[in-house]
Amino acid sequence: MENILNIFVKSIFIDNMIFAYFLGMCSYLAVSKTVKTSLGLGLAVTFVELITVPVNYLISKYLLAPGALAWLSPSLADVDLSFLTFIMFIAIIASIVQLVEMIVEKYAPALYNSLGIFLPLIAVNCAIMGASLFMQERAFANVAEAAVYGLGSGIGWLLAIVAIAAIRERIKYSHIPAPLRGLGIAFIITGIMAISFMSFMGIKL
Amino acid sequence: MSIFSSTTWEAFTRPLGKDNPVTTQILGICSALAVTVQLKPAIVMAISVTAVCACSNIVISLLRKYIPTSIRIIVQLVVVASLVIIVDQILKAFAYDVSKQLSVYVGLIITNCILMGRLEAFAMSNSPLDSFMDGLGNGFGYGKILIIVAFLRELFGSGNLFGLQVIPQSFYEVGYMNNGMMIQPPMALIIVGCIIWFIRARHEEMQEK
Amino acid sequence: MKNFSNLYIFTFAAVLVLLVAAALSFTALSLQGRQQRNREIETKRSILTSLGVTSTVDDAETLFAKYVKGSLVVNPAGETVSEEAMTAQDVKEQVGRGADRKLPLYKAEIDGQPYTVIPVAGKGLWGAIWGYVALQGDCSTIKGVFFDHASETPGLGAEITTDKFRTPFAGKRIYEGGRLVSIKVAKKGTYTPDDHTVDAISGGTMTSKGLDAMLKDCLTPYDNYFKKQQN
């Protein structure tokens, strides 16, 4: 239990997808112009990560890892399919994103319209692929830990995109040097936010 | 440039300059800034992305008339993912040290927005040769930014280039210190911000209102 | 936009999947040998480094064969279980197990002196850290160490791989008056220098703590085996 809480807090604040790994920057910068849309996208990403990370965990544990097929029959114990990891992960992610897209289109058409092109692009959102790959690298003990990690890193991403959207809404009224306006200042603000997030580094539960 | 028509050549040069994928189209920064702490992994990353981008552009461009519209995103992902796996396997076999440094970031090339962006915007509607040049150009344009950032971070962060010390020891003796902030993640973002500032200050038409 | 029939879409997808699968399997199989060899050479070089032997990719195998005499797996009671060669990567799965924990070690001999190399594995700030600890014949004095990491911060936590961090380990002792105390990694200036403590990395506190815990976790279970060797 303690371990799960630790993973959760760590994945939100310390291993934050944006501030520590720069993952999901494309949609982060492009959609963070208003708080409302960024909240929607953030929720979608969190939801997709919550599902894809544990699913990918099971896939990599029972299908792809070296010797993972041994549960099917002992003769398969030597099979190592780990070279298929990337393609399996991205296929799972793409299909789940497709599912989310259909659900959002049906039940929340307004949100669907405002997210526009970015919903299908979630599939290539590095934060989601990244979460699955980091999950694999960290070798979590069970599927619950993996799910919590997915949820946590999704929430971390949500936090980051909503925060920057709020700042960008305000910054419109400031006098920024013309060449820095928009993209340039967004990068620098993100950098400064990342510095402040570094203060969470020592947290251990 | 007799063998290339002017549009082909332009497909190559445009992304290197004014149409740079990173600084103007905000594409592809995601997966790679984390490898810019040192120059060597950054260069390998740039080469890998360029190779995958150029090859996937050719494949998709060749297939563009046959790909069913409804599954085209999946087809693109499959092509990109397979090329990335091949790159990953090759790195593991022939450049083991670097592949360890890049770790998960090789896999993240799949989700590099430049690739999908170029496939969707260019390769789906252009000839293989043009697409190939476009892929190369975008890869180089992306690599250029990556290498500039890595150069600055390694030089000021650890006083090295390619892992060799370039800032003379005598500097340290009179009190020069490495800037520890440079090797932390936030500085990569701030450096990119400054590069954009610099480029947009020179090209006024690129400034946002 | 042309319209495609469902049959066409299915056929297209099927053909694509077959082609991709064939291409990937071919690449993976043809490069597998090389990759496997890279990993083995890396392990061998790591062990050699901990013994203080510098090697290159090309001579690692010869040097390893020359100095490393064999491998053993013991249990926490100190009895030999098998002669399997387990790397630091394999140790990861063993951490936290009780009485059935497999404790691998390598036996080496350089210039007539016997050495014991213990693979260790643990967690740093961001991800896995691992290494090899070479002990002298008394199973207490450290001959040398090797550490590596998956994703520590370059310039800070990643400094555990440097000579500057590793060298002070040599000559330290893991036993104090018959009790296994492992090696502590403590912040410079916060401790009185003794035989069991080395300087932590400044700025790499979490990695240093992880390394400290790793050494304790991975060396303590060998207590019974070491005592047998010492008597």
XYZ file of C-alpha atoms in Angstrom:
645
model
C 0.000 0.000 0.000
C 2.715 2.402 1.010
C 4.577 1.506 -2.121
C 1.554 2.288 -4.290
C 1.087 5.689 -2.649
C 4.766 6.373 -3.190
C 4.541 5.536 -6.896
C 1.439 7.702 -7.213
C 2.961 10.811 -5.628
C 6.281 10.308 -7.370
C 4.713 9.950 -10.796
C 2.725 13.175 -10.386
C 5.326 15.494 -8.935
C 8.818 14.128 -9.342
C 8.693 12.065 -12.505
C 6.348 14.579 -14.090
C 5.995 13.750 -17.779
C 6.380 17.351 -18.912
C 8.789 18.835 -16.423
C 11.201 15.968 -16.019
C 10.943 14.131 -19.345
C 9.515 16.673 -21.815
C 7.008 14.114 -23.003
C 3.814 15.165 -24.724
C 5.194 18.607 -25.455
C 3.588 18.974 -28.882
C -0.005 18.866 -27.774
C 0.980 20.530 -24.504
C 2.136 23.636 -26.354
C -0.506 23.589 -29.043
C -3.605 23.075 -26.897
C -2.645 25.089 -23.849
C -4.166 28.340 -25.018
C -7.310 28.118 -22.890
C -7.912 26.346 -19.597
C -11.098 24.666 -20.778
C -9.680 22.765 -23.748
C -6.519 21.865 -21.902
C -8.560 20.400 -19.064
C -10.448 18.270 -21.589
C -7.287 17.040 -23.263
C -5.647 16.449 -19.897
C -8.555 14.277 -18.777
C -8.481 12.330 -22.036
C -4.750 11.682 -21.656
C -5.158 10.627 -18.028
C -7.944 8.237 -18.965
C -6.001 6.711 -21.837
C -2.903 6.268 -19.676
C -4.919 4.682 -16.903
C -6.049 1.999 -19.345
C -3.034 1.568 -21.618
C -0.314 1.261 -18.981
C -1.800 -1.758 -17.163
C -2.863 -3.383 -20.446
C 0.631 -2.962 -21.826
C 2.023 -4.251 -18.548
C 0.082 -7.490 -18.937
C 1.037 -7.778 -22.589
C 4.707 -7.315 -21.933
C 4.658 -9.634 -18.940
C 2.693 -12.515 -20.454
C 3.513 -12.228 -24.151
C 6.639 -10.301 -24.932
C 9.262 -10.589 -22.195
C 11.964 -13.251 -22.630
C 10.457 -16.566 -21.580
C 7.059 -14.966 -21.018
C 5.244 -17.544 -23.106
C 6.187 -20.342 -20.734
C 2.670 -20.301 -19.246
C 1.293 -21.478 -22.602
C 3.557 -24.450 -22.832
C 7.021 -25.161 -21.409
C 8.430 -25.615 -24.890
C 7.932 -21.901 -25.512
C 10.061 -20.868 -22.554
C 12.943 -19.830 -24.787
C 10.933 -17.544 -27.020
C 11.871 -13.890 -26.719
C 9.452 -11.557 -28.447
C 10.652 -8.392 -26.762
C 11.608 -6.905 -30.123
C 7.886 -6.525 -30.811
C 7.384 -4.308 -27.749
C 7.179 -0.962 -29.537
C 4.732 -2.073 -32.172
C 2.480 -3.876 -29.686
C 2.401 -0.884 -27.358
C 1.562 1.575 -30.093
C -1.132 -0.720 -31.488
C -2.801 -1.031 -28.079
C -2.578 2.727 -27.544
C -3.970 3.538 -30.979
C -6.954 1.242 -30.531
C -7.797 2.552 -27.074
C -7.522 6.123 -28.316
C -9.910 5.250 -31.122
C -12.321 3.932 -28.518
C -12.071 7.071 -26.385
C -12.579 9.182 -29.476
C -15.814 7.390 -30.324
C -17.096 7.676 -26.752
C -16.294 11.387 -26.527
C -17.880 12.065 -29.911
C -21.087 10.350 -28.830
C -21.493 11.678 -25.297
C -19.654 15.010 -25.291
C -19.866 16.507 -28.780
C -18.919 19.979 -27.539
C -15.678 18.688 -26.106
C -15.123 16.694 -29.284
C -15.412 19.824 -31.398
C -13.070 21.885 -29.272
C -10.416 19.163 -29.093
C -10.680 18.861 -32.855
C -7.642 17.372 -34.459
C -5.897 16.616 -31.190
C -7.987 13.619 -30.207
C -6.586 11.332 -32.882
C -3.191 12.837 -32.141
C -3.339 11.511 -28.582
C -2.295 8.238 -30.163
C 1.046 9.782 -30.980
C 1.234 11.718 -27.732
C 4.663 10.909 -26.421
C 3.455 11.052 -22.827
C 1.278 8.003 -23.340
C 3.834 5.922 -25.195
C 6.422 7.198 -22.714
C 4.377 6.062 -19.727
C 4.223 2.536 -21.142
C 7.930 2.442 -21.921
C 8.924 3.801 -18.509
C 6.579 1.295 -16.922
C 8.502 -1.441 -18.678
C 11.878 -0.003 -17.730
C 10.935 0.275 -14.062
C 9.763 -3.325 -13.822
C 6.766 -2.826 -11.539
C 5.871 -5.766 -9.343
C 2.197 -6.117 -10.254
C -0.542 -4.725 -12.444
C -1.897 -2.464 -9.675
C 1.398 -0.609 -9.447
C 1.429 -0.182 -13.197
C -2.135 1.176 -13.185
C -1.313 3.637 -10.408
C 1.740 4.751 -12.309
C -0.386 5.340 -15.416
C -2.961 7.299 -13.441
C -0.317 9.336 -11.638
C 1.645 10.319 -14.694
C -1.618 11.217 -16.446
C -2.609 13.487 -13.570
C 0.860 15.014 -13.588
C 0.448 15.822 -17.265
C -3.026 17.250 -16.638
C -1.660 19.434 -13.856
C 1.098 20.757 -16.089
C -1.113 21.571 -19.059
C -3.826 23.261 -16.976
C -1.228 25.315 -15.116
C 0.450 26.545 -18.271
C -2.907 27.267 -19.909
C -3.882 29.455 -16.953
C -0.594 31.314 -17.156
C -0.884 31.763 -20.911
C -4.401 33.158 -20.573
C -3.013 35.858 -18.294
C 0.175 36.497 -20.169
C -1.759 37.846 -23.135
C -2.069 41.106 -21.217
C 1.642 41.477 -20.549
C 4.222 43.241 -22.665
C 6.499 40.567 -23.955
C 9.189 41.258 -26.567
C 7.568 40.540 -29.949
C 9.869 37.662 -31.035
C 9.264 35.861 -27.761
C 5.492 35.998 -27.901
C 3.559 32.739 -28.029
C 5.835 29.765 -28.427
C 9.062 31.264 -27.113
C 7.682 32.462 -23.815
C 5.729 29.232 -23.367
C 8.986 27.289 -23.461
C 10.662 29.593 -20.987
C 7.698 29.523 -18.594
C 7.672 25.739 -18.778
C 11.365 25.759 -17.933
C 10.763 27.940 -14.894
C 7.829 25.789 -13.790
C 10.066 22.766 -14.151
C 12.635 24.380 -11.876
C 9.973 24.868 -9.222
C 8.836 21.267 -9.617
C 12.399 20.164 -8.944
C 11.838 21.154 -5.337
C 9.653 18.053 -4.970
C 12.654 15.869 -5.728
C 13.417 14.822 -2.156
C 9.882 13.656 -1.366
C 9.696 10.102 -0.161
C 6.706 8.532 1.518
C 20.953 20.652 -59.535
C 20.010 19.055 -62.789
C 18.655 15.781 -61.442
C 16.381 17.455 -58.953
C 13.502 19.591 -59.984
C 13.281 22.808 -58.023
C 10.384 21.577 -55.880
C 12.323 18.500 -54.820
C 15.252 20.599 -53.728
C 12.920 22.972 -51.977
C 11.311 20.100 -50.072
C 14.760 19.475 -48.663
C 15.894 23.011 -47.888
C 12.719 24.592 -46.574
C 12.561 22.676 -43.276
C 16.235 23.466 -42.688
C 15.600 27.170 -42.612
C 12.404 29.075 -42.223
C 10.084 26.109 -41.980
C 12.020 24.354 -39.238
C 9.786 21.681 -37.687
C 10.860 22.434 -34.135
C 10.918 26.193 -33.984
C 8.021 27.064 -36.230
C 5.703 24.092 -36.358
C 6.229 23.095 -32.709
C 6.602 19.478 -33.712
C 8.813 16.800 -32.333
C 10.346 18.430 -29.316
C 8.747 15.882 -27.056
C 10.678 12.774 -27.319
C 14.153 14.074 -27.611
C 15.126 16.962 -25.387
C 15.968 14.531 -22.635
C 18.846 13.170 -24.705
C 20.447 16.583 -25.144
C 22.564 16.495 -21.989
C 25.475 15.251 -24.062
C 26.380 15.703 -27.687
C 26.914 12.075 -28.681
C 23.469 10.666 -27.866
C 21.913 13.790 -29.375
C 23.687 13.161 -32.673
C 22.732 9.490 -32.733
C 19.155 10.498 -31.966
C 19.197 13.043 -34.789
C 20.522 10.458 -37.243
C 17.961 7.870 -36.136
C 15.078 10.300 -36.500
C 16.307 11.415 -39.914
C 16.608 7.830 -41.114
C 13.186 6.836 -39.848
C 11.605 10.017 -41.184
C 13.088 9.651 -44.672
C 12.340 5.928 -44.962
C 8.801 6.119 -43.628
C 8.117 9.019 -45.971
C 9.202 6.887 -48.939
C 7.151 3.879 -47.860
C 4.000 5.872 -47.230
C 4.462 7.846 -50.413
C 4.779 4.635 -52.440
C 1.675 3.238 -50.796
C -0.273 6.468 -50.806
C -2.677 5.478 -53.574
C -3.421 2.098 -51.992
C -3.851 2.958 -48.320
C -7.525 2.842 -47.322
C -8.407 6.242 -45.863
C -10.173 4.849 -42.847
C -7.143 3.017 -41.478
C -4.407 5.329 -42.696
C -3.292 6.511 -39.222
C -2.834 2.916 -38.095
C -0.950 2.055 -41.286
C 1.349 5.025 -40.754
C 1.947 4.018 -37.151
C 2.734 0.452 -38.138
C 5.254 1.554 -40.755
C 6.931 4.007 -38.377
C 6.947 1.554 -35.486
C 8.560 -1.186 -37.587
C 11.271 1.171 -38.830
C 11.958 2.292 -35.264
C 12.240 -1.310 -34.112
C 14.760 -1.938 -36.874
C 16.763 1.136 -35.838
C 16.614 0.004 -32.213
C 17.828 -3.492 -33.070
C 20.643 -2.092 -35.189
C 21.741 0.258 -32.412
C 21.702 -2.580 -29.901
C 23.844 -4.699 -32.194
C 26.338 -2.132 -33.450
C 26.313 0.825 -31.043
C 25.532 -0.809 -27.743
C 26.830 1.984 -25.500
C 24.789 4.658 -27.199
C 21.686 2.493 -27.256
C 21.978 2.187 -23.496
C 22.189 5.953 -23.124
C 19.159 6.505 -25.325
C 17.196 3.782 -23.517
C 13.460 4.357 -23.913
C 13.898 7.403 -26.087
C 14.517 5.270 -29.164
C 11.021 3.871 -28.719
C 9.689 7.357 -28.364
C 10.752 8.179 -31.920
C 7.501 6.447 -32.887
C 5.511 9.164 -31.211
C 7.702 11.952 -32.526
C 5.154 14.325 -33.992
C 7.460 15.254 -36.872
C 7.104 11.792 -38.355
C 3.324 11.614 -38.244
C 3.060 15.256 -39.191
C 5.189 14.840 -42.317
C 3.501 11.598 -43.340
C 0.088 13.172 -43.065
C 0.980 16.559 -44.530
C 3.507 15.650 -47.195
C 4.036 12.000 -48.032
C 0.326 11.245 -48.484
C 0.187 13.615 -51.438
C 3.671 13.728 -52.984
C 5.986 11.539 -55.030
C 8.481 9.234 -53.277
C 11.527 11.290 -54.271
C 10.048 14.553 -53.004
C 8.925 12.803 -49.837
C 12.358 11.354 -49.280
C 13.939 14.809 -49.543
C 11.266 16.258 -47.311
C 11.977 13.567 -44.719
C 15.713 14.221 -44.878
C 15.203 17.956 -44.605
C 12.909 17.695 -41.625
C 15.204 15.214 -39.935
C 18.165 17.536 -40.376
C 16.163 20.576 -39.320
C 15.190 18.744 -36.177
C 18.702 17.431 -35.612
C 20.120 20.915 -35.977
C 18.132 22.201 -33.002
C 18.910 19.081 -30.994
C 22.630 19.427 -31.607
C 22.699 23.143 -30.758
C 20.937 22.460 -27.462
C 23.190 19.498 -26.662
C 26.311 21.510 -27.537
C 25.378 24.311 -25.154
C 24.318 21.979 -22.372
C 27.361 19.758 -22.492
C 29.787 22.671 -22.858
C 28.457 24.775 -20.020
C 27.011 21.974 -17.920
C 29.993 19.695 -17.670
C 32.766 21.528 -19.534
C 33.017 18.695 -22.047
C 32.275 18.012 -25.686
C 31.758 14.401 -26.762
C 32.798 13.484 -23.222
C 36.235 15.118 -23.566
C 37.114 18.073 -21.416
C 37.390 21.239 -23.500
C 37.373 23.918 -20.845
C 41.004 24.080 -19.713
C 41.792 23.046 -16.162
C 43.383 26.466 -15.539
C 39.933 28.041 -15.846
C 38.682 25.923 -12.973
C 41.714 26.829 -10.936
C 40.930 30.534 -11.129
C 37.377 29.895 -10.023
C 35.374 28.928 -13.121
C 32.585 26.484 -12.306
C 30.353 24.292 -14.399
C 26.775 25.452 -14.451
C 25.001 22.576 -12.735
C 21.650 23.953 -13.851
C 22.528 23.200 -17.483
C 22.345 19.465 -16.982
C 18.956 19.645 -15.299
C 15.883 19.154 -17.505
C 14.468 22.723 -17.223
C 17.439 24.298 -18.974
C 16.706 22.390 -22.173
C 13.335 24.118 -22.342
C 14.765 27.532 -21.621
C 17.478 27.093 -24.269
C 14.887 26.122 -26.886
C 12.866 29.178 -25.849
C 15.914 31.357 -26.427
C 16.649 29.750 -29.819
C 13.088 30.541 -30.895
C 13.534 34.090 -29.631
C 16.709 34.464 -31.651
C 15.229 33.052 -34.861
C 12.048 35.075 -34.626
C 13.935 38.259 -33.869
C 15.660 37.799 -37.239
C 12.542 36.861 -39.186
C 9.850 39.320 -38.239
C 7.167 37.618 -40.306
C 7.338 34.601 -37.991
C 6.381 36.511 -34.860
C 3.041 35.803 -33.265
C 0.747 38.755 -32.820
C -10.894 10.453 -51.579
C -11.548 7.071 -53.052
C -13.857 4.648 -51.347
C -12.439 1.291 -50.458
C -14.459 -1.858 -49.866
C -14.227 -3.621 -46.533
C -12.716 -6.648 -48.189
C -9.938 -4.469 -49.607
C -9.268 -2.923 -46.220
C -9.000 -6.315 -44.556
C -6.737 -7.704 -47.252
C -4.558 -4.613 -47.110
C -4.239 -4.832 -43.340
C -3.480 -8.540 -43.441
C -0.796 -8.203 -46.119
C 0.769 -5.271 -44.280
C 0.886 -7.154 -40.991
C 2.460 -10.199 -42.672
C 5.109 -8.101 -44.397
C 5.944 -6.189 -41.255
C 6.115 -9.341 -39.139
C 8.435 -10.980 -41.649
C 10.712 -7.948 -41.850
C 10.922 -7.536 -38.084
C 11.515 -11.184 -37.318
C 14.237 -11.279 -39.930
C 16.025 -8.254 -38.423
C 15.609 -9.469 -34.869
C 16.869 -12.961 -35.619
C 19.800 -11.854 -37.714
C 21.003 -9.379 -35.100
C 20.228 -11.461 -32.038
C 23.648 -13.073 -31.826
C 25.476 -9.775 -31.913
C 23.208 -8.236 -29.301
C 23.617 -11.199 -26.994
C 27.372 -10.951 -27.365
C 27.299 -7.214 -26.614
C 25.471 -7.901 -23.383
C 27.874 -10.651 -22.351
C 30.897 -8.506 -23.110
C 29.399 -5.693 -21.076
C 28.961 -7.959 -18.059
C 32.486 -9.275 -18.421
C 33.931 -5.774 -18.685
C 31.985 -4.672 -15.619
C 33.363 -7.547 -13.569
C 36.889 -6.878 -14.823
C 36.562 -3.188 -13.924
C 35.555 -4.060 -10.376
C 38.710 -6.182 -10.153
C 40.760 -3.227 -11.311
C 41.488 -4.687 -14.762
C 40.988 -2.306 -17.670
C 39.628 -4.002 -20.762
C 38.414 -3.102 -24.232
C 35.524 -4.556 -26.199
C 38.017 -6.756 -28.037
C 40.127 -8.209 -25.244
C 37.395 -8.474 -22.569
C 36.724 -12.144 -23.280
C 40.385 -13.187 -23.178
C 41.032 -11.262 -19.974
C 37.875 -12.602 -18.376
C 38.870 -16.171 -19.178
C 42.333 -15.488 -17.770
C 41.312 -14.003 -14.424
C 37.843 -15.286 -13.597
C 37.982 -18.887 -12.508
C 34.299 -19.673 -12.119
C 30.952 -18.754 -10.692
C 28.911 -20.013 -7.756
C 25.428 -19.557 -6.367
C 25.047 -19.888 -2.604
C 22.007 -19.596 -0.325
C 21.685 -17.337 2.737
C 22.828 -20.217 4.948
C 26.112 -20.122 3.085
C 25.743 -23.457 1.264
C 26.612 -23.837 -2.390
C 23.503 -24.329 -4.526
C 24.813 -24.409 -8.091
C 27.518 -23.120 -10.385
C 25.245 -20.976 -12.495
C 26.653 -17.612 -13.658
C 24.197 -14.898 -12.654
C 24.693 -11.246 -13.585
C 23.687 -8.119 -11.706
C 20.568 -8.072 -13.911
C 19.548 -11.463 -12.540
C 20.147 -10.266 -8.990
C 17.325 -7.727 -9.389
C 14.718 -10.488 -9.179
C 16.371 -11.998 -6.107
C 16.273 -8.859 -3.947
C 13.743 -9.152 -1.129
C 13.501 -12.943 -1.209
C 13.991 -14.841 2.013
C 15.740 -18.134 2.633
C 15.527 -19.307 -0.994
C 17.320 -16.221 -2.287
C 20.012 -17.100 -4.798
C 23.263 -15.360 -3.991
C 25.592 -15.415 -6.991
C 29.293 -14.721 -6.885
C 32.336 -14.980 -9.147
C 35.680 -16.393 -8.134
C 38.687 -14.636 -9.597
C 42.430 -14.913 -9.272
C 44.931 -12.221 -10.202
C 48.659 -12.795 -9.683
C 47.956 -15.657 -7.298
C 45.608 -13.616 -5.097
C 42.010 -14.881 -4.803
C 39.113 -12.464 -5.115
C 35.335 -12.769 -4.781
C 33.074 -10.611 -6.960
C 29.497 -9.975 -5.772
C 26.858 -8.659 -8.237
C 24.594 -6.043 -6.639
C 21.386 -4.375 -7.846
C 19.059 -1.715 -6.472
C 17.204 1.499 -7.180
C 18.575 4.999 -7.650
C 16.576 8.192 -7.995
C 15.009 7.516 -11.387
C 15.540 3.873 -12.137
C 17.664 0.803 -11.646
C 21.282 0.920 -10.500
C 23.571 -2.091 -10.378
C 27.184 -3.055 -10.091
C 29.878 -5.474 -8.976
C 31.845 -5.429 -5.728
C 35.195 -7.230 -5.688
C 36.388 -8.439 -2.271
C 39.864 -9.609 -1.341
C 40.656 -13.073 0.023
C 39.502 -12.125 3.545
C 35.980 -11.470 2.209
C 35.970 -8.109 3.942
C 38.436 -5.729 2.327
C 37.217 -4.218 -0.942
C 39.461 -4.623 -3.946
C 37.375 -2.432 -6.226
C 33.843 -1.670 -7.348
C 31.917 -1.043 -10.527
C 28.575 0.741 -10.722
C 26.212 1.519 -13.556
C 22.741 2.975 -13.852
C 19.765 3.099 -16.200
C 18.703 6.722 -16.025
C 20.354 8.789 -13.308
C 20.949 12.497 -13.975
C 24.168 13.012 -15.954
C 26.646 15.051 -13.951
C 24.905 14.273 -10.657
C 23.624 10.778 -9.892
C 25.338 9.384 -12.968
C 28.698 10.218 -11.367
C 28.538 6.830 -9.605
C 30.200 5.386 -12.695
C 33.250 7.670 -12.465
C 36.663 6.741 -11.096
C 36.444 9.681 -8.713
C 33.525 8.069 -6.911
C 34.695 4.476 -7.226
C 38.344 4.732 -6.212
C 37.761 5.546 -2.495
C 35.960 2.205 -2.115
C 39.215 0.281 -2.505
C 40.634 -0.737 0.851
C 37.416 -0.142 2.791
C 36.166 -3.077 4.856
C 32.656 -4.446 5.106
C 33.275 -6.196 8.457
C 33.777 -4.423 11.737
C 34.720 -6.661 14.641
C 33.090 -9.739 13.126
C 29.893 -7.921 12.204
C 28.887 -7.203 8.612
C 28.345 -3.441 8.402
C 28.495 -2.997 4.615
C 29.830 0.276 3.182
C 28.028 3.507 3.927
C 27.780 6.373 1.486
C 27.568 9.603 3.470
C 27.733 13.289 2.725
C 31.221 14.715 2.876
C 31.983 16.347 6.217
C 29.061 14.791 8.091
C 30.990 11.773 9.345
C 34.338 10.982 10.897
C 36.433 9.171 8.302
C 36.606 5.429 9.007
C 37.067 2.153 7.180
C 33.422 1.713 6.258
C 32.317 5.009 4.762
C 32.884 6.804 1.457
C 31.902 10.278 0.255
C 28.496 10.658 -1.381
C 28.092 12.546 -4.654
C 27.344 16.196 -4.074
C 24.002 16.920 -5.728
C 23.291 13.224 -6.123
C 21.871 12.618 -2.661
C 19.020 10.315 -3.672
C 21.265 8.217 -5.893
C 23.838 7.969 -3.099
C 21.165 6.844 -0.659
C 19.937 4.253 -3.144
C 23.489 3.007 -3.597
C 23.994 2.811 0.152
C 20.800 0.754 0.502
C 21.759 -1.448 -2.455
C 25.108 -2.386 -0.903
C 23.466 -3.175 2.415
C 20.643 -5.228 0.849
C 22.921 -7.182 -1.420
C 25.929 -7.821 0.833
C 24.224 -8.667 4.138
C 22.702 -12.013 2.972
C 26.222 -13.290 2.214
C 27.145 -13.009 5.908
C 27.115 -16.772 6.547
C 29.050 -17.555 3.388
C 31.705 -14.909 4.123
C 32.117 -16.158 7.707
C 32.726 -19.703 6.401
C 35.422 -18.372 4.091
C 37.038 -16.344 6.832
C 37.379 -19.298 9.198
